[in-house]
Amino acid sequence: NGALLDDDTARALDRETVCKVARALSCGDGAARLDQLVVWPSVPLGVAAIDKWRELLMRAGVCEDEPAACEKRRVIIGEWSSHAVLYSRLHGACEPLVDFLTEITDPEMENAEVWQRWLVKRYDEWPLERRGVAVEWLRWLLRPDARRAGFPALCGFIAHENCLSPEQHIARDDAGRYSLARAARDGLIGCLHELVADGKMESLVDTHSPGCAICLRAVRSCARWAQLQPCRHWICADCRERWMRVDDGDESPVEGMDVEDGLWPGDGATSSPQVC
């Protein structure tokens, strides 16, 4: 996963294999991943929260986590990117978010330790080394001096993520389980639910909006859904079954989805010309 070959391993590989590896790392996705592992951590981006995450990774001696095959990713039925929806909602509710965090991170607040533990609880299932990075990153964002200054690093990070291109939002959706994208989500999702419950922020899931790109049925009107690839449109189980019958079983499963609010997708399908 980005480790350099030692001399013994390199000698054991035949010349053709070495050439294939070199070509894979010199262009396209391979070059991008190599840059992410070698160059990416050492070049400041100018977004304080991201630069701090990179600094903590380097200090811990680990690379940014990459997605594993068939790894679960979070999706929102009817939405092409859960990351885009999350940061759109957070960006529109930055002021109440800061007010809420100011309250629960006040050292003199009653049960302050309980709230601080609540903020990092979702990191409990992370590997110890990466958990340490995530906890330190979140506590750096919410430190007392940042709280007095209005959390500029946090607000700057939310604004940056909200302005990403569609391709970058999708890349965040597909990021590794212990990546910055997932650390930020795990650290902020509890606050988001509190704000939604208090009516200060719009929910991630609009159950009354059209979910199916073909029949336009509402999200809550169907229990099983499929997300098309690579377009990321959604279709309901009925439309998928009708389409599969027409297509005579030409199917490519999309697995490993973790769906918001207990809404479960179907097995998935390839892109449909009716939608794309």
PDB file of C-alpha atoms in Angstrom:
ATOM      1  CA  ASN A   1       0.000   0.000   0.000  1.00  0.00           C
ATOM      2  CA  GLY A   2       2.584   2.526  -1.152  1.00  0.00           C
ATOM      3  CA  ALA A   3       5.592   0.817   0.538  1.00  0.00           C
ATOM      4  CA  LEU A   4       8.903   0.913  -1.391  1.00  0.00           C
ATOM      5  CA  LEU A   5      10.429  -2.373  -2.562  1.00  0.00           C
ATOM      6  CA  ASP A   6      13.535  -3.507  -0.690  1.00  0.00           C
ATOM      7  CA  ASP A   7      16.596  -4.734  -2.613  1.00  0.00           C
ATOM      8  CA  ASP A   8      15.866  -8.439  -2.122  1.00  0.00           C
ATOM      9  CA  THR A   9      12.273  -8.093  -3.325  1.00  0.00           C
ATOM     10  CA  ALA A  10      13.322  -5.998  -6.306  1.00  0.00           C
ATOM     11  CA  ARG A  11      15.902  -8.563  -7.373  1.00  0.00           C
ATOM     12  CA  ALA A  12      13.324 -11.322  -7.063  1.00  0.00           C
ATOM     13  CA  LEU A  13      10.996  -9.629  -9.506  1.00  0.00           C
ATOM     14  CA  ASP A  14      11.646 -10.162 -13.176  1.00  0.00           C
ATOM     15  CA  ARG A  15      12.360  -7.156 -15.381  1.00  0.00           C
ATOM     16  CA  GLU A  16       8.916  -7.226 -17.018  1.00  0.00           C
ATOM     17  CA  THR A  17       7.131  -7.015 -13.670  1.00  0.00           C
ATOM     18  CA  VAL A  18       9.329  -4.118 -12.540  1.00  0.00           C
ATOM     19  CA  CYS A  19       8.538  -2.260 -15.775  1.00  0.00           C
ATOM     20  CA  LYS A  20       4.805  -2.813 -15.268  1.00  0.00           C
ATOM     21  CA  VAL A  21       5.005  -1.448 -11.715  1.00  0.00           C
ATOM     22  CA  ALA A  22       6.985   1.582 -12.890  1.00  0.00           C
ATOM     23  CA  ARG A  23       4.471   2.320 -15.643  1.00  0.00           C
ATOM     24  CA  ALA A  24       1.557   1.957 -13.224  1.00  0.00           C
ATOM     25  CA  LEU A  25       3.123   4.497 -10.854  1.00  0.00           C
ATOM     26  CA  SER A  26       4.068   6.975 -13.570  1.00  0.00           C
ATOM     27  CA  CYS A  27       0.618   7.905 -14.875  1.00  0.00           C
ATOM     28  CA  GLY A  28      -3.096   7.951 -14.173  1.00  0.00           C
ATOM     29  CA  ASP A  29      -4.458   6.645 -10.873  1.00  0.00           C
ATOM     30  CA  GLY A  30      -1.106   5.105  -9.946  1.00  0.00           C
ATOM     31  CA  ALA A  31       0.701   8.435 -10.162  1.00  0.00           C
ATOM     32  CA  ALA A  32      -2.077  10.149  -8.223  1.00  0.00           C
ATOM     33  CA  ARG A  33      -1.832   7.577  -5.431  1.00  0.00           C
ATOM     34  CA  LEU A  34       1.960   7.821  -5.334  1.00  0.00           C
ATOM     35  CA  ASP A  35       1.697  11.621  -5.086  1.00  0.00           C
ATOM     36  CA  GLN A  36      -0.831  11.226  -2.287  1.00  0.00           C
ATOM     37  CA  LEU A  37       1.486   8.906  -0.362  1.00  0.00           C
ATOM     38  CA  VAL A  38       4.807  10.717  -0.969  1.00  0.00           C
ATOM     39  CA  VAL A  39       4.207  14.335  -2.036  1.00  0.00           C
ATOM     40  CA  TRP A  40       0.716  15.025  -0.640  1.00  0.00           C
ATOM     41  CA  PRO A  41       1.639  14.989   3.093  1.00  0.00           C
ATOM     42  CA  SER A  42       4.579  17.404   2.659  1.00  0.00           C
ATOM     43  CA  VAL A  43       2.866  20.148   0.619  1.00  0.00           C
ATOM     44  CA  PRO A  44       0.648  22.501   2.685  1.00  0.00           C
ATOM     45  CA  LEU A  45      -2.775  22.988   1.142  1.00  0.00           C
ATOM     46  CA  GLY A  46      -3.584  26.207   2.977  1.00  0.00           C
ATOM     47  CA  VAL A  47      -6.643  24.718   4.685  1.00  0.00           C
ATOM     48  CA  ALA A  48      -5.637  24.559   8.339  1.00  0.00           C
ATOM     49  CA  ALA A  49      -7.699  21.489   9.240  1.00  0.00           C
ATOM     50  CA  ILE A  50      -6.376  19.456   6.287  1.00  0.00           C
ATOM     51  CA  ASP A  51      -2.776  20.540   6.863  1.00  0.00           C
ATOM     52  CA  LYS A  52      -3.108  19.554  10.529  1.00  0.00           C
ATOM     53  CA  TRP A  53      -4.435  16.118   9.546  1.00  0.00           C
ATOM     54  CA  ARG A  54      -1.438  15.598   7.250  1.00  0.00           C
ATOM     55  CA  GLU A  55       0.937  16.701   9.991  1.00  0.00           C
ATOM     56  CA  LEU A  56      -0.595  14.212  12.437  1.00  0.00           C
ATOM     57  CA  LEU A  57      -0.375  11.386   9.883  1.00  0.00           C
ATOM     58  CA  MET A  58       3.331  12.098   9.323  1.00  0.00           C
ATOM     59  CA  ARG A  59       3.967  12.271  13.053  1.00  0.00           C
ATOM     60  CA  ALA A  60       2.242   8.903  13.525  1.00  0.00           C
ATOM     61  CA  GLY A  61       4.162   7.396  10.592  1.00  0.00           C
ATOM     62  CA  VAL A  62       1.062   6.342   8.648  1.00  0.00           C
ATOM     63  CA  CYS A  63      -0.312   7.191   5.208  1.00  0.00           C
ATOM     64  CA  GLU A  64      -3.801   8.388   4.382  1.00  0.00           C
ATOM     65  CA  ASP A  65      -6.058   5.341   4.481  1.00  0.00           C
ATOM     66  CA  GLU A  66      -7.133   4.027   1.082  1.00  0.00           C
ATOM     67  CA  PRO A  67     -10.388   2.144   0.443  1.00  0.00           C
ATOM     68  CA  ALA A  68     -10.245  -1.635   0.473  1.00  0.00           C
ATOM     69  CA  ALA A  69     -12.043  -3.812  -2.065  1.00  0.00           C
ATOM     70  CA  CYS A  70     -15.799  -4.081  -1.307  1.00  0.00           C
ATOM     71  CA  GLU A  71     -15.416  -1.622   1.580  1.00  0.00           C
ATOM     72  CA  LYS A  72     -18.699  -0.133   2.761  1.00  0.00           C
ATOM     73  CA  ARG A  73     -19.388   3.467   1.852  1.00  0.00           C
ATOM     74  CA  ARG A  74     -22.135   5.725   3.087  1.00  0.00           C
ATOM     75  CA  VAL A  75     -24.821   6.688   0.626  1.00  0.00           C
ATOM     76  CA  ILE A  76     -28.057   8.700   0.705  1.00  0.00           C
ATOM     77  CA  ILE A  77     -30.866   7.380  -1.476  1.00  0.00           C
ATOM     78  CA  GLY A  78     -31.773   9.900  -4.160  1.00  0.00           C
ATOM     79  CA  GLU A  79     -28.478  11.819  -3.801  1.00  0.00           C
ATOM     80  CA  TRP A  80     -25.438  11.326  -6.008  1.00  0.00           C
ATOM     81  CA  SER A  81     -22.964  12.168  -3.214  1.00  0.00           C
ATOM     82  CA  SER A  82     -23.446  11.854   0.541  1.00  0.00           C
ATOM     83  CA  HIS A  83     -20.351  14.023   1.078  1.00  0.00           C
ATOM     84  CA  ALA A  84     -21.793  16.838  -1.041  1.00  0.00           C
ATOM     85  CA  VAL A  85     -25.090  16.765   0.871  1.00  0.00           C
ATOM     86  CA  LEU A  86     -23.375  16.655   4.273  1.00  0.00           C
ATOM     87  CA  TYR A  87     -21.203  19.710   3.656  1.00  0.00           C
ATOM     88  CA  SER A  88     -23.953  21.625   1.919  1.00  0.00           C
ATOM     89  CA  ARG A  89     -26.072  21.226   5.061  1.00  0.00           C
ATOM     90  CA  LEU A  90     -23.173  22.031   7.417  1.00  0.00           C
ATOM     91  CA  HIS A  91     -22.146  25.087   5.410  1.00  0.00           C
ATOM     92  CA  GLY A  92     -25.679  26.435   5.654  1.00  0.00           C
ATOM     93  CA  ALA A  93     -25.725  25.879   9.410  1.00  0.00           C
ATOM     94  CA  CYS A  94     -22.220  26.972  10.402  1.00  0.00           C
ATOM     95  CA  GLU A  95     -23.429  29.560  12.913  1.00  0.00           C
ATOM     96  CA  PRO A  96     -25.689  27.215  14.935  1.00  0.00           C
ATOM     97  CA  LEU A  97     -22.976  24.532  14.696  1.00  0.00           C
ATOM     98  CA  VAL A  98     -20.413  26.887  16.233  1.00  0.00           C
ATOM     99  CA  ASP A  99     -22.916  27.918  18.930  1.00  0.00           C
ATOM    100  CA  PHE A 100     -23.599  24.262  19.779  1.00  0.00           C
ATOM    101  CA  LEU A 101     -19.898  23.367  19.912  1.00  0.00           C
ATOM    102  CA  THR A 102     -19.137  26.470  21.984  1.00  0.00           C
ATOM    103  CA  GLU A 103     -21.641  25.259  24.536  1.00  0.00           C
ATOM    104  CA  ILE A 104     -20.584  21.617  24.775  1.00  0.00           C
ATOM    105  CA  THR A 105     -16.817  22.285  24.739  1.00  0.00           C
ATOM    106  CA  ASP A 106     -16.940  24.848  27.538  1.00  0.00           C
ATOM    107  CA  PRO A 107     -14.658  23.374  30.248  1.00  0.00           C
ATOM    108  CA  GLU A 108     -16.887  24.839  32.950  1.00  0.00           C
ATOM    109  CA  MET A 109     -20.079  23.360  31.550  1.00  0.00           C
ATOM    110  CA  GLU A 110     -21.818  20.715  33.653  1.00  0.00           C
ATOM    111  CA  ASN A 111     -20.965  17.225  32.362  1.00  0.00           C
ATOM    112  CA  ALA A 112     -18.249  18.716  30.120  1.00  0.00           C
ATOM    113  CA  GLU A 113     -16.267  15.472  30.199  1.00  0.00           C
ATOM    114  CA  VAL A 114     -19.332  13.498  29.080  1.00  0.00           C
ATOM    115  CA  TRP A 115     -19.794  15.763  26.043  1.00  0.00           C
ATOM    116  CA  GLN A 116     -16.093  15.608  25.154  1.00  0.00           C
ATOM    117  CA  ARG A 117     -16.248  11.826  25.290  1.00  0.00           C
ATOM    118  CA  TRP A 118     -19.407  11.904  23.144  1.00  0.00           C
ATOM    119  CA  LEU A 119     -17.600  13.859  20.413  1.00  0.00           C
ATOM    120  CA  VAL A 120     -14.919  11.189  19.913  1.00  0.00           C
ATOM    121  CA  LYS A 121     -16.979   8.058  20.688  1.00  0.00           C
ATOM    122  CA  ARG A 122     -17.335   7.103  17.014  1.00  0.00           C
ATOM    123  CA  TYR A 123     -13.564   6.651  16.812  1.00  0.00           C
ATOM    124  CA  ASP A 124     -13.662   3.783  19.329  1.00  0.00           C
ATOM    125  CA  GLU A 125     -13.796   1.156  16.576  1.00  0.00           C
ATOM    126  CA  TRP A 126     -10.822   2.625  14.709  1.00  0.00           C
ATOM    127  CA  PRO A 127      -7.396   0.914  14.916  1.00  0.00           C
ATOM    128  CA  LEU A 128      -5.511   2.367  17.887  1.00  0.00           C
ATOM    129  CA  GLU A 129      -2.864   4.201  15.842  1.00  0.00           C
ATOM    130  CA  ARG A 130      -5.390   5.858  13.548  1.00  0.00           C
ATOM    131  CA  ARG A 131      -7.788   6.518  16.391  1.00  0.00           C
ATOM    132  CA  GLY A 132      -5.075   8.573  18.072  1.00  0.00           C
ATOM    133  CA  VAL A 133      -4.689  10.692  14.926  1.00  0.00           C
ATOM    134  CA  ALA A 134      -8.443  11.262  14.587  1.00  0.00           C
ATOM    135  CA  VAL A 135      -8.976  12.140  18.268  1.00  0.00           C
ATOM    136  CA  GLU A 136      -6.046  14.556  18.334  1.00  0.00           C
ATOM    137  CA  TRP A 137      -7.250  16.185  15.095  1.00  0.00           C
ATOM    138  CA  LEU A 138     -10.777  16.749  16.401  1.00  0.00           C
ATOM    139  CA  ARG A 139      -9.552  18.029  19.754  1.00  0.00           C
ATOM    140  CA  TRP A 140      -7.194  20.414  17.941  1.00  0.00           C
ATOM    141  CA  LEU A 141     -10.180  21.796  16.002  1.00  0.00           C
ATOM    142  CA  LEU A 142     -12.231  22.245  19.179  1.00  0.00           C
ATOM    143  CA  ARG A 143      -9.461  23.423  21.526  1.00  0.00           C
ATOM    144  CA  PRO A 144     -10.370  26.315  23.885  1.00  0.00           C
ATOM    145  CA  ASP A 145      -8.453  28.992  21.949  1.00  0.00           C
ATOM    146  CA  ALA A 146     -10.211  27.910  18.728  1.00  0.00           C
ATOM    147  CA  ARG A 147     -13.535  28.013  20.562  1.00  0.00           C
ATOM    148  CA  ARG A 148     -12.954  31.629  21.595  1.00  0.00           C
ATOM    149  CA  ALA A 149     -12.013  32.574  18.019  1.00  0.00           C
ATOM    150  CA  GLY A 150     -15.187  31.046  16.562  1.00  0.00           C
ATOM    151  CA  PHE A 151     -13.641  27.821  15.263  1.00  0.00           C
ATOM    152  CA  PRO A 152     -12.085  29.408  12.149  1.00  0.00           C
ATOM    153  CA  ALA A 153     -10.266  26.207  11.166  1.00  0.00           C
ATOM    154  CA  LEU A 154     -13.460  24.152  11.371  1.00  0.00           C
ATOM    155  CA  CYS A 155     -15.523  26.705   9.441  1.00  0.00           C
ATOM    156  CA  GLY A 156     -12.759  27.018   6.842  1.00  0.00           C
ATOM    157  CA  PHE A 157     -12.680  23.245   6.430  1.00  0.00           C
ATOM    158  CA  ILE A 158     -16.474  23.053   5.986  1.00  0.00           C
ATOM    159  CA  ALA A 159     -16.384  25.862   3.404  1.00  0.00           C
ATOM    160  CA  HIS A 160     -13.549  24.122   1.525  1.00  0.00           C
ATOM    161  CA  GLU A 161     -15.324  20.758   1.432  1.00  0.00           C
ATOM    162  CA  ASN A 162     -18.593  22.368   0.341  1.00  0.00           C
ATOM    163  CA  CYS A 163     -16.888  23.956  -2.701  1.00  0.00           C
ATOM    164  CA  LEU A 164     -15.327  20.766  -4.075  1.00  0.00           C
ATOM    165  CA  SER A 165     -15.988  19.626  -7.639  1.00  0.00           C
ATOM    166  CA  PRO A 166     -18.385  16.702  -8.243  1.00  0.00           C
ATOM    167  CA  GLU A 167     -15.394  14.438  -8.891  1.00  0.00           C
ATOM    168  CA  GLN A 168     -13.801  15.450  -5.585  1.00  0.00           C
ATOM    169  CA  HIS A 169     -17.044  14.894  -3.676  1.00  0.00           C
ATOM    170  CA  ILE A 170     -17.281  11.389  -5.153  1.00  0.00           C
ATOM    171  CA  ALA A 171     -13.650  10.724  -4.211  1.00  0.00           C
ATOM    172  CA  ARG A 172     -14.507  11.678  -0.621  1.00  0.00           C
ATOM    173  CA  ASP A 173     -17.485   9.288  -0.719  1.00  0.00           C
ATOM    174  CA  ASP A 174     -15.154   6.486  -1.770  1.00  0.00           C
ATOM    175  CA  ALA A 175     -12.340   7.358   0.660  1.00  0.00           C
ATOM    176  CA  GLY A 176     -10.859   4.798   3.045  1.00  0.00           C
ATOM    177  CA  ARG A 177     -12.607   3.921   6.285  1.00  0.00           C
ATOM    178  CA  TYR A 178      -9.945   5.730   8.350  1.00  0.00           C
ATOM    179  CA  SER A 179      -9.354   8.660   6.011  1.00  0.00           C
ATOM    180  CA  LEU A 180      -9.789  12.370   6.756  1.00  0.00           C
ATOM    181  CA  ALA A 181     -13.178  12.333   5.027  1.00  0.00           C
ATOM    182  CA  ARG A 182     -14.441   9.626   7.392  1.00  0.00           C
ATOM    183  CA  ALA A 183     -12.761  11.170  10.464  1.00  0.00           C
ATOM    184  CA  ALA A 184     -14.519  14.483   9.807  1.00  0.00           C
ATOM    185  CA  ARG A 185     -17.836  12.775   9.251  1.00  0.00           C
ATOM    186  CA  ASP A 186     -17.550  10.656  12.397  1.00  0.00           C
ATOM    187  CA  GLY A 187     -16.603  13.740  14.406  1.00  0.00           C
ATOM    188  CA  LEU A 188     -19.419  15.973  13.101  1.00  0.00           C
ATOM    189  CA  ILE A 189     -22.337  13.617  12.476  1.00  0.00           C
ATOM    190  CA  GLY A 190     -23.473  13.613  16.104  1.00  0.00           C
ATOM    191  CA  CYS A 191     -23.574  17.428  16.121  1.00  0.00           C
ATOM    192  CA  LEU A 192     -25.523  17.332  12.869  1.00  0.00           C
ATOM    193  CA  HIS A 193     -28.201  15.076  14.363  1.00  0.00           C
ATOM    194  CA  GLU A 194     -28.521  17.382  17.390  1.00  0.00           C
ATOM    195  CA  LEU A 195     -28.991  20.430  15.155  1.00  0.00           C
ATOM    196  CA  VAL A 196     -31.567  18.632  13.010  1.00  0.00           C
ATOM    197  CA  ALA A 197     -33.476  17.575  16.132  1.00  0.00           C
ATOM    198  CA  ASP A 198     -33.495  21.211  17.336  1.00  0.00           C
ATOM    199  CA  GLY A 199     -34.763  22.430  13.953  1.00  0.00           C
ATOM    200  CA  LYS A 200     -31.593  24.420  13.284  1.00  0.00           C
ATOM    201  CA  MET A 201     -30.417  22.387  10.324  1.00  0.00           C
ATOM    202  CA  GLU A 202     -31.972  20.584   7.395  1.00  0.00           C
ATOM    203  CA  SER A 203     -31.871  16.782   7.541  1.00  0.00           C
ATOM    204  CA  LEU A 204     -29.553  14.873   5.226  1.00  0.00           C
ATOM    205  CA  VAL A 205     -32.451  12.734   4.027  1.00  0.00           C
ATOM    206  CA  ASP A 206     -35.586  14.292   2.542  1.00  0.00           C
ATOM    207  CA  THR A 207     -37.944  11.314   2.623  1.00  0.00           C
ATOM    208  CA  HIS A 208     -40.560  13.138   0.563  1.00  0.00           C
ATOM    209  CA  SER A 209     -38.258  14.045  -2.326  1.00  0.00           C
ATOM    210  CA  PRO A 210     -38.148  11.902  -5.507  1.00  0.00           C
ATOM    211  CA  GLY A 211     -35.724   9.039  -5.022  1.00  0.00           C
ATOM    212  CA  CYS A 212     -36.085   7.080  -8.264  1.00  0.00           C
ATOM    213  CA  ALA A 213     -34.682   8.743 -11.379  1.00  0.00           C
ATOM    214  CA  ILE A 214     -37.166   6.803 -13.579  1.00  0.00           C
ATOM    215  CA  CYS A 215     -40.578   6.736 -11.854  1.00  0.00           C
ATOM    216  CA  LEU A 216     -39.810   9.603  -9.391  1.00  0.00           C
ATOM    217  CA  ARG A 217     -41.282   7.748  -6.408  1.00  0.00           C
ATOM    218  CA  ALA A 218     -40.451   9.155  -2.974  1.00  0.00           C
ATOM    219  CA  VAL A 219     -37.575   7.771  -0.916  1.00  0.00           C
ATOM    220  CA  ARG A 220     -39.821   6.339   1.837  1.00  0.00           C
ATOM    221  CA  SER A 221     -42.168   4.622  -0.619  1.00  0.00           C
ATOM    222  CA  CYS A 222     -39.760   1.745  -1.314  1.00  0.00           C
ATOM    223  CA  ALA A 223     -37.562  -0.418   0.917  1.00  0.00           C
ATOM    224  CA  ARG A 224     -35.032  -1.570  -1.703  1.00  0.00           C
ATOM    225  CA  TRP A 225     -32.997   0.593  -4.029  1.00  0.00           C
ATOM    226  CA  ALA A 226     -30.128   0.307  -6.488  1.00  0.00           C
ATOM    227  CA  GLN A 227     -27.526   2.933  -7.337  1.00  0.00           C
ATOM    228  CA  LEU A 228     -26.355   2.997 -10.941  1.00  0.00           C
ATOM    229  CA  GLN A 229     -22.675   3.202 -11.810  1.00  0.00           C
ATOM    230  CA  PRO A 230     -20.818   5.301 -12.796  1.00  0.00           C
ATOM    231  CA  CYS A 231     -23.546   7.975 -12.950  1.00  0.00           C
ATOM    232  CA  ARG A 232     -24.735   7.367  -9.347  1.00  0.00           C
ATOM    233  CA  HIS A 233     -28.419   7.851 -10.118  1.00  0.00           C
ATOM    234  CA  TRP A 234     -30.888   5.863  -8.004  1.00  0.00           C
ATOM    235  CA  ILE A 235     -33.703   3.569  -9.143  1.00  0.00           C
ATOM    236  CA  CYS A 236     -36.275   1.716  -7.042  1.00  0.00           C
ATOM    237  CA  ALA A 237     -36.539  -2.076  -6.932  1.00  0.00           C
ATOM    238  CA  ASP A 238     -39.578  -2.160  -9.256  1.00  0.00           C
ATOM    239  CA  CYS A 239     -37.876  -0.093 -11.964  1.00  0.00           C
ATOM    240  CA  ARG A 240     -34.694  -2.102 -11.591  1.00  0.00           C
ATOM    241  CA  GLU A 241     -36.545  -5.402 -12.006  1.00  0.00           C
ATOM    242  CA  ARG A 242     -38.399  -4.129 -15.062  1.00  0.00           C
ATOM    243  CA  TRP A 243     -35.170  -2.896 -16.555  1.00  0.00           C
ATOM    244  CA  MET A 244     -33.352  -6.174 -15.795  1.00  0.00           C
ATOM    245  CA  ARG A 245     -36.111  -8.160 -17.473  1.00  0.00           C
ATOM    246  CA  VAL A 246     -35.775  -5.988 -20.574  1.00  0.00           C
ATOM    247  CA  ASP A 247     -31.994  -6.269 -20.439  1.00  0.00           C
ATOM    248  CA  ASP A 248     -32.250 -10.046 -19.941  1.00  0.00           C
ATOM    249  CA  GLY A 249     -29.963 -10.201 -16.912  1.00  0.00           C
ATOM    250  CA  ASP A 250     -27.102  -7.928 -18.030  1.00  0.00           C
ATOM    251  CA  GLU A 251     -26.163  -6.984 -14.479  1.00  0.00           C
ATOM    252  CA  SER A 252     -23.124  -5.769 -12.517  1.00  0.00           C
ATOM    253  CA  PRO A 253     -23.645  -5.801  -8.730  1.00  0.00           C
ATOM    254  CA  VAL A 254     -22.682  -2.805  -6.627  1.00  0.00           C
ATOM    255  CA  GLU A 255     -21.943  -3.987  -3.113  1.00  0.00           C
ATOM    256  CA  GLY A 256     -20.792  -2.507   0.178  1.00  0.00           C
ATOM    257  CA  MET A 257     -23.182   0.385   0.759  1.00  0.00           C
ATOM    258  CA  ASP A 258     -23.990   1.820   4.166  1.00  0.00           C
ATOM    259  CA  VAL A 259     -27.251   3.697   3.755  1.00  0.00           C
ATOM    260  CA  GLU A 260     -28.402   6.721   5.746  1.00  0.00           C
ATOM    261  CA  ASP A 261     -31.413   6.457   8.054  1.00  0.00           C
ATOM    262  CA  GLY A 262     -31.900   2.690   7.678  1.00  0.00           C
ATOM    263  CA  LEU A 263     -32.746   2.838   3.958  1.00  0.00           C
ATOM    264  CA  TRP A 264     -31.251  -0.154   2.218  1.00  0.00           C
ATOM    265  CA  PRO A 265     -30.350  -0.309  -1.499  1.00  0.00           C
ATOM    266  CA  GLY A 266     -30.757  -3.302  -3.757  1.00  0.00           C
ATOM    267  CA  ASP A 267     -27.895  -5.224  -5.307  1.00  0.00           C
ATOM    268  CA  GLY A 268     -27.056  -2.529  -7.841  1.00  0.00           C
ATOM    269  CA  ALA A 269     -26.833  -2.354 -11.616  1.00  0.00           C
ATOM    270  CA  THR A 270     -24.858  -0.877 -14.478  1.00  0.00           C
ATOM    271  CA  SER A 271     -25.674   2.533 -15.939  1.00  0.00           C
ATOM    272  CA  SER A 272     -29.066   2.751 -17.638  1.00  0.00           C
ATOM    273  CA  PRO A 273     -29.489   4.596 -20.940  1.00  0.00           C
ATOM    274  CA  GLN A 274     -32.946   5.600 -19.697  1.00  0.00           C
ATOM    275  CA  VAL A 275     -31.272   7.708 -17.024  1.00  0.00           C
ATOM    276  CA  CYS A 276     -27.842   8.654 -18.320  1.00  0.00           C
TER     277      CYS A 276
END
